[in-house]
Every structure is written in C-alpha cells, then in structure tokens.
Tab-separated table of C-alpha atoms in Angstrom:
chain	number	residue	atom	x	y	z
A	23	MET	CA	0.151	0.073	-0.223
A	24	ALA	CA	3.198	2.148	1.075
A	25	LYS	CA	4.352	1.667	-2.257
A	26	ALA	CA	1.432	1.937	-4.453
A	27	ALA	CA	1.271	5.626	-2.773
A	28	SER	CA	4.114	6.384	-3.551
A	29	HIS	CA	4.491	5.494	-7.365
A	30	SER	CA	2.093	8.240	-7.488
A	31	VAL	CA	3.414	10.510	-5.279
A	32	SER	CA	6.348	9.869	-7.784
A	33	ALA	CA	4.346	9.471	-10.564
A	34	SER	CA	2.419	13.447	-9.605
A	35	ALA	CA	5.486	15.121	-9.330
A	36	ARG	CA	7.108	13.558	-13.008
A	37	LYS	CA	4.090	15.114	-14.649
A	38	PHE	CA	4.387	18.558	-12.528
A	39	LEU	CA	7.580	18.369	-13.625
A	40	HIS	CA	6.546	17.880	-17.534
A	41	GLN	CA	4.077	20.615	-16.818
A	42	GLY	CA	6.389	23.103	-15.529
A	43	ILE	CA	9.204	22.562	-18.375
A	44	ARG	CA	6.290	22.735	-21.282
A	45	LYS	CA	4.896	26.138	-20.005
A	46	LEU	CA	8.782	28.098	-19.450
A	47	PHE	CA	9.520	26.510	-22.701
A	48	ALA	CA	6.448	28.466	-24.713
A	49	ALA	CA	7.097	31.054	-22.443
A	50	ALA	CA	10.852	31.207	-24.591
A	51	PRO	CA	10.962	33.336	-27.379
A	52	ARG	CA	10.405	31.701	-30.637
A	53	PRO	CA	14.153	31.961	-32.051
A	54	VAL	CA	15.182	29.934	-28.500
A	55	ARG	CA	12.185	27.837	-28.713
A	56	PHE	CA	13.500	26.572	-32.105
A	57	ALA	CA	17.073	26.537	-32.015
A	58	VAL	CA	16.085	24.030	-29.181
A	59	TYR	CA	14.074	21.992	-31.699
A	60	ARG	CA	17.375	22.565	-33.922
A	61	SER	CA	19.452	21.207	-30.950
A	62	PHE	CA	17.857	17.881	-31.164
A	63	VAL	CA	18.959	17.091	-34.673
A	64	ASP	CA	20.507	13.617	-34.927
A	65	CYS	CA	20.782	12.439	-38.936
A	66	ASP	CA	22.848	9.506	-39.553
A	67	PRO	CA	24.827	9.613	-42.449
A	68	ALA	CA	25.633	6.293	-42.688
A	69	PRO	CA	21.909	3.927	-41.374
A	70	ALA	CA	22.319	0.557	-40.864
A	71	ALA	CA	22.253	-1.869	-43.957
A	72	ASN	CA	18.891	-3.074	-42.731
A	73	LEU	CA	17.204	0.119	-43.467
A	74	VAL	CA	15.002	-0.120	-46.698
A	75	LEU	CA	13.053	2.859	-47.675
A	76	LYS	CA	10.832	2.014	-51.016
A	77	ILE	CA	7.215	2.596	-52.372
A	78	ALA	CA	4.681	-0.231	-50.503
A	79	GLU	CA	3.333	-2.016	-53.312
A	80	THR	CA	2.489	-5.208	-52.010
A	81	ARG	CA	-0.550	-6.481	-50.047
A	82	GLU	CA	1.704	-6.774	-46.942
A	83	GLU	CA	3.740	-3.644	-47.488
A	84	LEU	CA	0.262	-1.901	-47.424
A	85	GLN	CA	-1.444	-3.145	-44.951
A	86	ALA	CA	1.343	-2.980	-42.732
A	87	CYS	CA	1.381	0.322	-43.535
A	88	PHE	CA	-2.257	1.143	-42.677
A	89	GLY	CA	-2.543	-0.953	-39.794
A	90	LEU	CA	0.451	1.452	-38.346
A	91	LEU	CA	-0.996	4.037	-39.283
A	92	HIS	CA	-4.299	2.905	-37.552
A	93	ASP	CA	-2.796	1.919	-34.148
A	94	ALA	CA	-1.007	5.852	-34.409
A	95	TYR	CA	-4.219	7.884	-34.952
A	96	VAL	CA	-6.284	5.596	-32.404
A	97	ASN	CA	-3.700	6.347	-29.447
A	98	ALA	CA	-3.321	10.002	-30.516
A	99	GLY	CA	-7.241	10.366	-30.694
A	100	PHE	CA	-7.078	10.866	-34.453
A	101	MET	CA	-9.913	8.119	-34.971
A	102	GLN	CA	-11.610	5.576	-33.444
A	103	PRO	CA	-10.491	2.017	-34.339
A	104	ASP	CA	-11.942	0.270	-36.688
A	105	PRO	CA	-11.845	-3.392	-37.017
A	106	SER	CA	-9.956	-3.886	-40.276
A	107	GLY	CA	-7.313	-2.691	-37.685
A	108	MET	CA	-6.132	-0.124	-40.338
A	109	ARG	CA	-6.308	3.357	-41.718
A	110	VAL	CA	-7.642	3.538	-45.356
A	111	THR	CA	-8.725	6.290	-46.614
A	112	LEU	CA	-10.399	6.853	-50.177
A	113	TYR	CA	-6.522	8.765	-50.850
A	114	HIS	CA	-4.910	5.388	-50.565
A	115	ALA	CA	-7.023	4.129	-54.156
A	116	LEU	CA	-5.722	6.962	-56.127
A	117	PRO	CA	-2.974	6.389	-58.489
A	118	THR	CA	-1.539	10.090	-57.989
A	119	THR	CA	-1.529	8.846	-54.089
A	120	THR	CA	1.878	7.014	-53.331
A	121	THR	CA	2.735	5.840	-49.970
A	122	LEU	CA	6.465	5.539	-48.658
A	123	CYS	CA	7.478	2.413	-46.264
A	124	ALA	CA	10.473	2.610	-43.995
A	125	LYS	CA	11.305	-1.295	-43.577
A	126	ILE	CA	13.807	-3.374	-40.916
A	127	ASP	CA	14.563	-6.856	-41.575
A	128	GLY	CA	11.489	-6.691	-44.165
A	129	GLN	CA	9.540	-5.503	-40.777
A	130	VAL	CA	7.090	-2.405	-41.748
A	131	VAL	CA	8.471	0.417	-39.235
A	132	GLY	CA	7.628	3.906	-40.752
A	133	THR	CA	5.192	5.613	-43.715
A	134	ILE	CA	4.215	8.289	-44.548
A	135	SER	CA	1.482	9.055	-47.669
A	136	LEU	CA	2.282	11.683	-50.364
A	137	ILE	CA	-0.957	12.799	-51.917
A	138	ARG	CA	-0.816	14.536	-55.684
A	139	GLU	CA	-3.627	16.792	-56.495
A	140	SER	CA	-6.964	14.840	-58.428
A	141	VAL	CA	-10.380	15.343	-59.033
A	142	PHE	CA	-10.393	14.229	-55.544
A	143	GLY	CA	-8.338	17.635	-54.466
A	144	PHE	CA	-6.946	16.568	-50.704
A	145	PRO	CA	-8.017	16.221	-47.523
A	146	LEU	CA	-6.607	19.580	-46.372
A	147	GLN	CA	-7.606	22.304	-48.878
A	148	ALA	CA	-10.941	21.788	-47.382
A	149	ILE	CA	-10.086	23.919	-44.721
A	150	PHE	CA	-7.000	25.702	-45.508
A	151	ASP	CA	-7.139	28.518	-48.480
A	152	LEU	CA	-4.121	27.572	-51.038
A	153	ASN	CA	-4.650	30.790	-52.797
A	154	THR	CA	-1.500	32.045	-51.923
A	155	VAL	CA	0.771	28.760	-52.523
A	156	ARG	CA	-1.007	28.079	-55.673
A	157	GLU	CA	-0.137	31.715	-56.993
A	158	VAL	CA	3.497	30.794	-56.898
A	159	GLY	CA	2.891	28.134	-59.102
A	160	GLY	CA	3.806	24.523	-59.274
A	161	ASN	CA	2.017	21.241	-58.442
A	162	ILE	CA	0.876	20.792	-55.252
A	163	ALA	CA	1.034	17.897	-52.839
A	164	GLU	CA	-0.323	16.408	-48.899
A	165	VAL	CA	2.139	14.949	-46.773
A	166	SER	CA	-0.004	12.632	-44.677
A	167	ALA	CA	-0.488	9.484	-43.124
A	168	LEU	CA	3.381	9.944	-41.040
A	169	ALA	CA	3.831	7.458	-39.028
A	170	VAL	CA	7.011	5.324	-36.822
A	171	HIS	CA	6.625	2.222	-35.168
A	172	PRO	CA	6.803	2.480	-31.725
A	173	ASP	CA	9.423	0.355	-30.766
A	174	PHE	CA	11.761	3.505	-32.863
A	175	ARG	CA	10.153	6.407	-31.991
A	176	LYS	CA	12.373	7.296	-28.842
A	177	THR	CA	15.725	6.066	-31.310
A	178	GLY	CA	16.650	9.846	-32.203
A	179	GLY	CA	15.288	9.891	-35.753
A	180	ALA	CA	16.514	6.664	-36.868
A	181	ILE	CA	13.786	5.909	-39.342
A	182	LEU	CA	11.474	9.671	-39.395
A	183	PHE	CA	14.582	11.424	-41.102
A	184	PRO	CA	15.790	8.770	-43.306
A	185	LEU	CA	11.892	8.589	-43.999
A	186	MET	CA	11.340	12.291	-44.321
A	187	LYS	CA	14.906	12.437	-46.811
A	188	PHE	CA	12.851	9.872	-49.249
A	189	MET	CA	9.947	12.021	-49.182
A	190	PHE	CA	11.875	15.331	-49.908
A	191	THR	CA	14.147	12.945	-52.893
A	192	TYR	CA	10.891	11.510	-54.718
A	193	CYS	CA	8.692	14.879	-53.697
A	194	ALA	CA	11.723	16.507	-55.678
A	195	THR	CA	12.440	14.681	-58.300
A	196	TYR	CA	9.708	11.422	-59.202
A	197	PHE	CA	7.126	13.975	-58.317
A	198	ASP	CA	6.834	16.642	-60.242
A	199	THR	CA	6.039	18.378	-57.007
A	200	ARG	CA	7.028	21.639	-56.055
A	201	HIS	CA	4.926	22.769	-53.338
A	202	ILE	CA	4.127	20.440	-50.169
A	203	VAL	CA	1.492	20.557	-47.613
A	204	ILE	CA	0.839	19.542	-44.262
A	205	ALA	CA	-1.810	19.961	-41.560
A	206	VAL	CA	-0.720	19.068	-37.891
A	207	ASN	CA	-1.810	19.261	-34.591
A	208	PRO	CA	-0.968	22.235	-33.168
A	209	ASN	CA	1.428	21.320	-30.277
A	210	ARG	CA	3.611	19.591	-33.418
A	211	ILE	CA	3.305	22.593	-36.095
A	212	GLU	CA	6.715	24.547	-34.828
A	213	MET	CA	8.748	20.880	-34.996
A	214	TYR	CA	7.760	21.608	-39.365
A	215	GLU	CA	8.851	25.098	-38.957
A	216	SER	CA	11.774	24.977	-37.251
A	217	LEU	CA	13.915	22.188	-38.382
A	218	LEU	CA	11.848	21.918	-42.345
A	219	PHE	CA	10.566	26.017	-42.430
A	220	PHE	CA	7.508	25.022	-43.430
A	221	GLN	CA	5.199	28.278	-43.130
A	222	ARG	CA	1.423	28.250	-41.835
A	223	LEU	CA	-1.065	28.859	-44.186
A	224	ARG	CA	-3.595	30.747	-41.774
A	225	ALA	CA	-2.350	32.683	-38.660
A	226	THR	CA	-4.969	30.603	-35.977
A	227	PRO	CA	-5.136	26.944	-35.605
A	228	VAL	CA	-8.989	25.620	-37.511
A	229	ASP	CA	-10.738	24.288	-34.912
A	230	SER	CA	-11.794	20.868	-36.278
A	231	TYR	CA	-10.124	18.409	-39.153
A	232	ASP	CA	-12.771	15.883	-40.000
A	233	PHE	CA	-9.986	13.573	-41.382
A	234	ALA	CA	-8.344	13.469	-38.092
A	235	ASN	CA	-11.138	12.859	-36.208
A	236	GLY	CA	-12.480	16.726	-34.894
A	237	ALA	CA	-8.442	17.082	-33.821
A	238	PRO	CA	-7.350	20.731	-34.000
A	239	ALA	CA	-5.127	21.234	-37.069
A	240	VAL	CA	-3.087	24.296	-38.236
A	241	GLY	CA	-2.033	23.956	-42.080
A	242	ALA	CA	1.306	24.520	-43.746
A	243	SER	CA	3.377	24.769	-46.466
A	244	LEU	CA	6.948	24.569	-47.628
A	245	ASP	CA	8.131	25.584	-51.693
A	246	LEU	CA	10.718	22.581	-52.445
A	247	HIS	CA	12.688	25.175	-54.909
A	248	ALA	CA	13.038	27.398	-52.309
A	249	ALA	CA	13.871	25.136	-49.086
A	250	PRO	CA	18.145	24.281	-50.562
A	251	GLN	CA	18.641	27.417	-49.797
A	252	LEU	CA	16.630	28.176	-46.226
A	253	PHE	CA	18.448	25.031	-45.081
A	254	LYS	CA	21.822	25.668	-46.250
A	255	HIS	CA	21.550	29.223	-44.674
A	256	VAL	CA	20.923	27.459	-40.905
A	257	TYR	CA	22.666	24.056	-41.654
A	258	GLY	CA	25.232	24.242	-43.385
A	259	PRO	CA	27.966	25.621	-40.783
A	260	LYS	CA	26.538	22.740	-38.441
A	261	ARG	CA	28.351	19.367	-38.572
A	262	GLN	CA	27.621	16.494	-40.599
A	263	ARG	CA	24.772	14.817	-38.016
A	264	LYS	CA	22.969	18.093	-37.449
A	265	ASN	CA	22.933	19.836	-40.896
A	266	LEU	CA	19.383	18.688	-42.204
A	267	HIS	CA	20.810	20.518	-45.737
A	268	SER	CA	23.642	17.944	-46.247
A	269	TYR	CA	21.877	15.204	-45.339
A	270	PHE	CA	18.482	16.159	-47.344
A	271	MET	CA	19.715	18.129	-50.063
A	272	GLU	CA	23.573	16.234	-51.274
A	273	LEU	CA	23.618	12.938	-49.030
A	274	GLU	CA	22.991	9.481	-51.354
A	275	LEU	CA	21.480	7.079	-48.917
A	276	PRO	CA	21.955	3.452	-50.801
A	277	ASN	CA	18.889	2.372	-48.206
A	278	ILE	CA	16.196	3.796	-50.713
A	279	GLN	CA	15.158	2.425	-53.353
A	280	LEU	CA	13.707	4.649	-56.056
A	281	PRO	CA	10.859	3.429	-58.668
A	282	ARG	CA	12.729	2.550	-62.059
A	283	ARG	CA	10.613	4.290	-65.133
A	284	ARG	CA	11.455	3.511	-68.877
A	285	TYR	CA	9.147	6.572	-69.034
A	286	PHE	CA	9.141	10.673	-67.359
A	287	THR	CA	5.881	9.397	-65.253
A	288	THR	CA	5.269	11.461	-62.363
A	289	ASN	CA	2.997	9.415	-60.782
A	290	ASP	CA	3.575	5.431	-59.412
A	291	PRO	CA	0.485	3.825	-59.405
A	292	VAL	CA	0.268	0.363	-57.048
A	293	MET	CA	-3.569	-0.219	-57.014
A	294	THR	CA	-4.169	-3.243	-59.113
A	295	PRO	CA	-7.378	-4.657	-59.264
A	296	GLU	CA	-7.104	-7.437	-56.664
A	297	LEU	CA	-5.542	-4.625	-54.206
A	298	LEU	CA	-8.256	-1.887	-54.760
A	299	ASP	CA	-10.862	-5.004	-54.170
A	300	TYR	CA	-9.026	-6.168	-50.964
A	301	PHE	CA	-8.706	-2.793	-49.139
A	302	PHE	CA	-11.959	-0.976	-50.424
A	303	ASN	CA	-14.946	-3.907	-51.001
A	304	GLN	CA	-13.635	-6.697	-48.498
A	305	LYS	CA	-11.609	-4.997	-45.405
A	306	THR	CA	-13.544	-2.244	-45.377
A	307	PRO	CA	-16.551	-0.832	-46.845
A	308	GLY	CA	-14.190	1.884	-48.569
A	309	PHE	CA	-16.299	2.579	-51.741
A	310	GLU	CA	-19.922	1.475	-50.679
A	311	ARG	CA	-19.429	4.562	-48.558
A	312	LEU	CA	-18.796	6.971	-51.113
A	313	ASP	CA	-21.633	9.874	-52.390
A	314	ALA	CA	-22.362	8.918	-56.231
A	315	ARG	CA	-20.171	11.627	-57.347
A	316	LYS	CA	-17.021	9.824	-55.728
A	317	LYS	CA	-18.748	6.557	-57.383
A	318	ALA	CA	-18.484	8.134	-60.989
A	319	LEU	CA	-15.631	9.767	-60.430
A	320	LEU	CA	-13.464	6.874	-59.844
A	321	HIS	CA	-15.450	4.766	-62.906
A	322	THR	CA	-13.771	7.567	-64.873
A	323	ILE	CA	-10.034	7.854	-63.407
A	324	TYR	CA	-10.341	3.793	-63.668
A	325	ASN	CA	-11.440	3.563	-66.776
A	326	LEU	CA	-9.781	0.345	-68.130
A	327	PRO	CA	-12.118	-2.963	-68.272
A	328	GLU	CA	-10.032	-5.584	-65.355
A	329	TYR	CA	-11.673	-2.646	-63.078
A	330	GLN	CA	-14.697	-2.501	-63.312
A	331	PRO	CA	-16.056	-5.653	-61.143
A	332	VAL	CA	-14.598	-4.349	-58.493
A	333	LEU	CA	-15.433	-0.588	-58.069
A	334	PRO	CA	-18.432	0.866	-56.682
A	335	THR	CA	-21.880	-0.138	-58.332
A	336	MET	CA	-23.256	2.750	-59.411
A	337	ALA	CA	-27.137	4.062	-60.140
A	338	PRO	CA	-28.140	4.192	-63.870
A	339	ALA	CA	-28.649	8.311	-63.936
A	340	ALA	CA	-24.364	8.736	-62.547
A	341	GLU	CA	-23.798	6.191	-64.774
A	342	ALA	CA	-24.918	8.161	-67.654
A	343	GLY	CA	-23.886	10.960	-66.010
A	344	ALA	CA	-20.333	9.646	-65.802
A	345	ALA	CA	-20.339	8.918	-69.273
A	346	HIS	CA	-19.726	12.123	-70.511
A	347	PRO	CA	-16.816	12.991	-68.839
A	348	LEU	CA	-14.596	10.414	-70.340
A	349	ARG	CA	-12.317	11.653	-73.206
A	350	ALA	CA	-11.812	9.763	-75.785
A	351	HIS	CA	-8.422	9.746	-75.655
A	352	PRO	CA	-7.131	9.106	-71.492
A	353	ARG	CA	-4.446	11.725	-70.649
A	354	TYR	CA	-1.636	9.999	-68.937
A	355	SER	CA	0.934	12.366	-66.247
A	356	LEU	CA	4.875	12.792	-67.472
A	357	LYS	CA	7.191	15.210	-67.019
A	358	CYS	CA	9.539	15.237	-70.292
A	359	PRO	CA	11.321	18.025	-72.598
A	360	ALA	CA	10.363	18.659	-75.766
A	361	GLU	CA	11.094	21.143	-78.838
A	362	LEU	CA	8.957	22.645	-81.024
A	363	ARG	CA	9.947	23.823	-84.503
A	364	LEU	CA	7.740	26.436	-86.690
A	365	GLU	CA	8.652	27.433	-90.280
A	366	ARG	CA	6.847	30.747	-90.661
A	367	ALA	CA	7.498	33.254	-93.219
A	368	GLU	CA	10.661	35.005	-91.893
A	369	GLY	CA	12.164	31.803	-90.938
A	370	THR	CA	12.597	28.896	-88.411
A	371	GLU	CA	11.194	29.540	-84.841
A	372	ILE	CA	12.347	26.953	-81.661
A	373	HIS	CA	10.301	26.967	-78.699
A	374	THR	CA	10.865	24.947	-75.556
A	375	LEU	CA	8.604	22.920	-74.575
A	376	ASP	CA	7.583	21.011	-70.769
A	377	VAL	CA	5.527	18.148	-72.234
A	378	ILE	CA	3.133	17.701	-68.923
A	379	GLU	CA	0.672	14.908	-70.263
A	380	ILE	CA	0.055	12.787	-73.497
A	381	SER	CA	-2.793	10.398	-75.067
A	382	SER	CA	-2.289	8.894	-78.124
A	383	GLY	CA	-4.055	11.851	-79.682
A	384	GLY	CA	-2.156	14.878	-78.333
A	385	PHE	CA	-0.381	16.738	-75.353
A	386	GLN	CA	-0.262	19.837	-72.786
A	387	ALA	CA	2.280	21.074	-72.518
A	388	HIS	CA	4.175	24.444	-70.466
A	389	CYS	CA	6.079	27.223	-72.731
A	390	ASP	CA	7.304	30.677	-72.017
A	391	SER	CA	6.473	31.749	-75.281
A	392	ALA	CA	3.116	32.925	-77.097
A	393	LEU	CA	2.531	29.812	-79.423
A	394	PRO	CA	0.103	30.371	-82.463
A	395	LEU	CA	-3.306	28.800	-82.379
A	396	GLN	CA	-3.379	26.410	-85.826
A	397	LEU	CA	-0.645	25.755	-86.958
A	398	TRP	CA	1.644	22.741	-87.969
A	399	GLY	CA	4.633	21.966	-86.356
A	400	SER	CA	7.475	19.429	-85.800
A	401	VAL	CA	7.363	18.575	-82.184
A	402	TRP	CA	10.232	16.268	-80.927
A	403	VAL	CA	9.552	15.227	-77.113
A	404	HIS	CA	12.424	13.037	-74.934
A	405	LEU	CA	9.770	10.365	-73.672
A	406	GLY	CA	12.245	8.679	-71.678
A	407	LYS	CA	15.195	7.381	-70.658
A	408	GLY	CA	16.081	6.171	-74.747
A	409	GLU	CA	12.808	6.879	-75.622
A	410	LYS	CA	12.487	10.149	-78.251
A	411	SER	CA	9.484	10.482	-80.650
A	412	THR	CA	8.749	12.919	-83.099
A	413	VAL	CA	5.532	14.181	-84.384
A	414	ARG	CA	3.469	16.335	-86.522
A	415	ALA	CA	1.261	19.248	-83.931
A	416	MET	CA	-0.391	22.113	-83.816
A	417	VAL	CA	-1.589	24.092	-80.841
A	418	VAL	CA	-5.927	23.802	-80.600
A	419	ARG	CA	-5.750	25.536	-77.035
A	420	ALA	CA	-3.622	28.311	-74.809
A	421	LYS	CA	-4.373	28.997	-71.229
A	422	ASP	CA	-1.720	31.003	-68.861
A	423	ARG	CA	1.826	29.318	-70.625
A	424	PHE	CA	-0.149	25.901	-70.914
A	425	PHE	CA	-0.958	24.804	-74.642
A	426	GLY	CA	-2.950	22.094	-75.583
A	427	PHE	CA	-1.675	20.068	-78.845
A	428	LYS	CA	-3.499	17.648	-81.513
A	429	ILE	CA	-0.810	15.975	-83.103
A	430	ASP	CA	-0.926	13.983	-86.900
A	431	SER	CA	-0.062	10.552	-87.037
A	432	PRO	CA	2.219	9.828	-84.042
A	433	ASP	CA	4.817	7.905	-85.033
A	434	ALA	CA	6.204	4.393	-83.453
A	435	VAL	CA	7.569	5.496	-80.319
A	436	TRP	CA	4.458	7.681	-79.595
A	437	GLN	CA	2.262	5.253	-79.624
A	438	ARG	CA	4.265	2.573	-78.139
A	439	CYS	CA	4.479	4.581	-75.224
A	440	VAL	CA	0.993	5.091	-74.912
A	441	GLN	CA	0.132	1.433	-74.855
A	442	VAL	CA	2.946	0.202	-72.587
A	443	LEU	CA	0.495	3.578	-70.049
A	444	GLU	CA	-2.647	2.297	-71.564
A	445	ALA	CA	-2.024	-1.721	-70.864
A	446	GLY	CA	0.180	-0.594	-67.496
A	447	THR	CA	-1.783	0.326	-64.392
A	448	THR	CA	1.227	0.067	-62.054
A	449	HIS	CA	4.735	1.284	-61.764
A	450	ALA	CA	6.161	-1.663	-61.796
A	451	HIS	CA	3.911	-2.603	-65.442
A	452	ALA	CA	5.683	0.664	-67.275
A	453	THR	CA	8.890	-0.224	-66.554
A	454	LEU	CA	8.426	-3.430	-68.034
C-alpha cells in the first residue's frame, strides 16, 4: 500500500515537473524554441544496412502501413478503432497517391503518404486557403499519414529522418511537386517550422479537422524550390549529424530504392484491381460509403475493363452522368522535355516545351513563349530514357502559358509509349 502510494506521488511529481518545463518552454522567445528543436537533430549519414526505404506496393506492405497508421491515429485520438485494424482512406485508392515505407529486416516500421492533387483534391484544401501557394505556381502534394512504429520513436530519428529524406527526394525529383502541404496538430507545428521551414497557411489553428476525427489542426506549406537555400543558411555551418542541408540535399542514401521508370511518368500507381478489392471492398466498406459523385469519378479514373468488377456500382443516373466526362483519349501524366519547330515566313522558330500530359491524339505542355494557334509544326519529345519521338502537332488551345496540342500520325515511339501506359496500370508495368 505504501509502495503504491509512493509510486503515485512520484508519478504526480514527474507530471507536474513536465508540465512546468512545457510552460517555461512555451514562454521562451520563438528563436530560442526553434534553436532547442534544432539542437535535437541527429541524422545518421550511414543508417544500418538492414533499413530499406521504398514505395509500398505489395498487399503485405500496404496492410502493414495502414495498420501502423491506424494504431498511431487511435492512440493519438485522431480516429476511433476500425474493425479492420487499418486506416485506409479514399485517397489511398488513387493512382496519384504514393505510400512510402521504411522496413527493417522486412518489417514495416515507418510510413508516410504523398497525395497529389486530383479530381478529389486533397484532404486539407477543404479547410485551408491555398491561394498564396497556387499563385507561386507548380504542383502541390499533401504529405499525410505519417507514422513510426513505437519501438523506433525514441531512437533519435533513426527512422523518421531517412523517411523524410526519402519523401523530399521523391517529391522533388519523381513526383513533379513544387509545394508540399501539411495539416498537423498545433502542438507539433513548431517542429515543422523550426526544422523544415514550413510556413503556416493561416495565422490561427482550425478548430476541427474532420480528416483526423475532429482534432484541431494547423496548415503549413514548404516550397521545395526555396528549401535548399533555407536549409543551407541555417544548417550549412553545422557538423554532419546535425546538418539537415547536407542530409536532405546532398547525401545519397543507398537504403533508398527509387522507382525504375521506362518513361518520364510522374506517378507510381500500385493499386491493381485485386488490391482495390481487398482494401476497399473486403477489408473495409470504403467504396460502399462513397456518394454517387465520387463513385462516378472513380469510374473515370479506372476506366479499364479489368477494374470494373471491383469498383462501386453506380445508379443508372450516375452512370449516364459519368459517361460524358470520359475522354476519347485518356491522358497520362509525364514530365519530359520537348522542342517545337515552326516554319514561318520570316524563318524557323524554335520553342522549348515541358510536356506534362500525353494521349494517343495529343499532349499538353508548358511554354514560356506565346505560341500561335492552328499552325502545324514538328515536335521532338524525350518521352523516356532512350525514348525520343518526333510528331507533327499544332496548338489547339492556350491558357496561362499552358498549351494543348493535337498531333497528326504519331510515330512508333509515341504509339508504343501510349500503349504501355494504357496496358500498365501500375508503376511496375510501366518499367517493362
């Protein structure tokens, strides 16, 4: 009895001490608090060889990621326990979402999801104003669903920092992303501000974030184009294990397994019909819960015959409404360089293009120059490693330096690329 009472007093004392320290820390000037956060940085430039960072693509990997996320969200009060033991959202079903994982000796010990903007948007845009981010230009992705196994949360960032580095590298070089946005609990926002230079999207926290069981949230963004200079300014003089500039921007970790791509695609979809059926029909009622509009949008995204049996059934009216948005030629997201040659009376004009979408009948590209409409020219496009195509094309629409091109008689390289993208629904198929 006395021992129990003594333990209770000791626990109360520790709690009181911790609360006092937190209050003192909160009262310290912002630069002091940021300096304290940065003092805890410990990024190992040579992680253990048994640590592997990769895209989660198998049923086992995805289930482990969703299970880890479920437990972390339940423990934090961000969701109620689910009978499946997983946290799986509609965004995980989309080809524009990539789930990254960290594995040690084959066991998933960390995960994070990257959600590119699509017809479904992304979770935080419903409650945060992104106009200032959009004005800068460039694609936006939400970083979400971060979880680290409890056994590795007190290891000085041994899992978190490699996972974050993987996320930075993947977003900047493979995901065609300029801005990453987050929605985090108010008591975590200063960690992202101090360590990673996120800027708040609005001055006050949102009272209720439905995507996390009504928990309060603060939105923030980071411009990946500006990040290298910010990191260098603060971390450049620091020694190696505390130098996040060197760690994120210069160091190459052999633990990271980046995707192999035949073409310069910007997504790495993994959801086969079997995986969609398993996670959204068998293990959870994810598809069943969708409203008619979202069901119709799913059918426009996965408009291949093999997906139809596992997609949610639509009412006749919804089917009729969904038929109209389907494109005659499905588009595929890429990021590849191109050159347009136009023969004018005054001579040959050469324009540099950045192709961002292609289809069997055309493509969309960005160009800093104003391009004339309805004038045929020759376009050289670098579709992938050793994959160069030359097509005859003309601009049929233009808006804010983005141009839609119609092509005439695509060559064999173009046709082969489109055929591979049409036949391959996951990133693994696109490497064939």
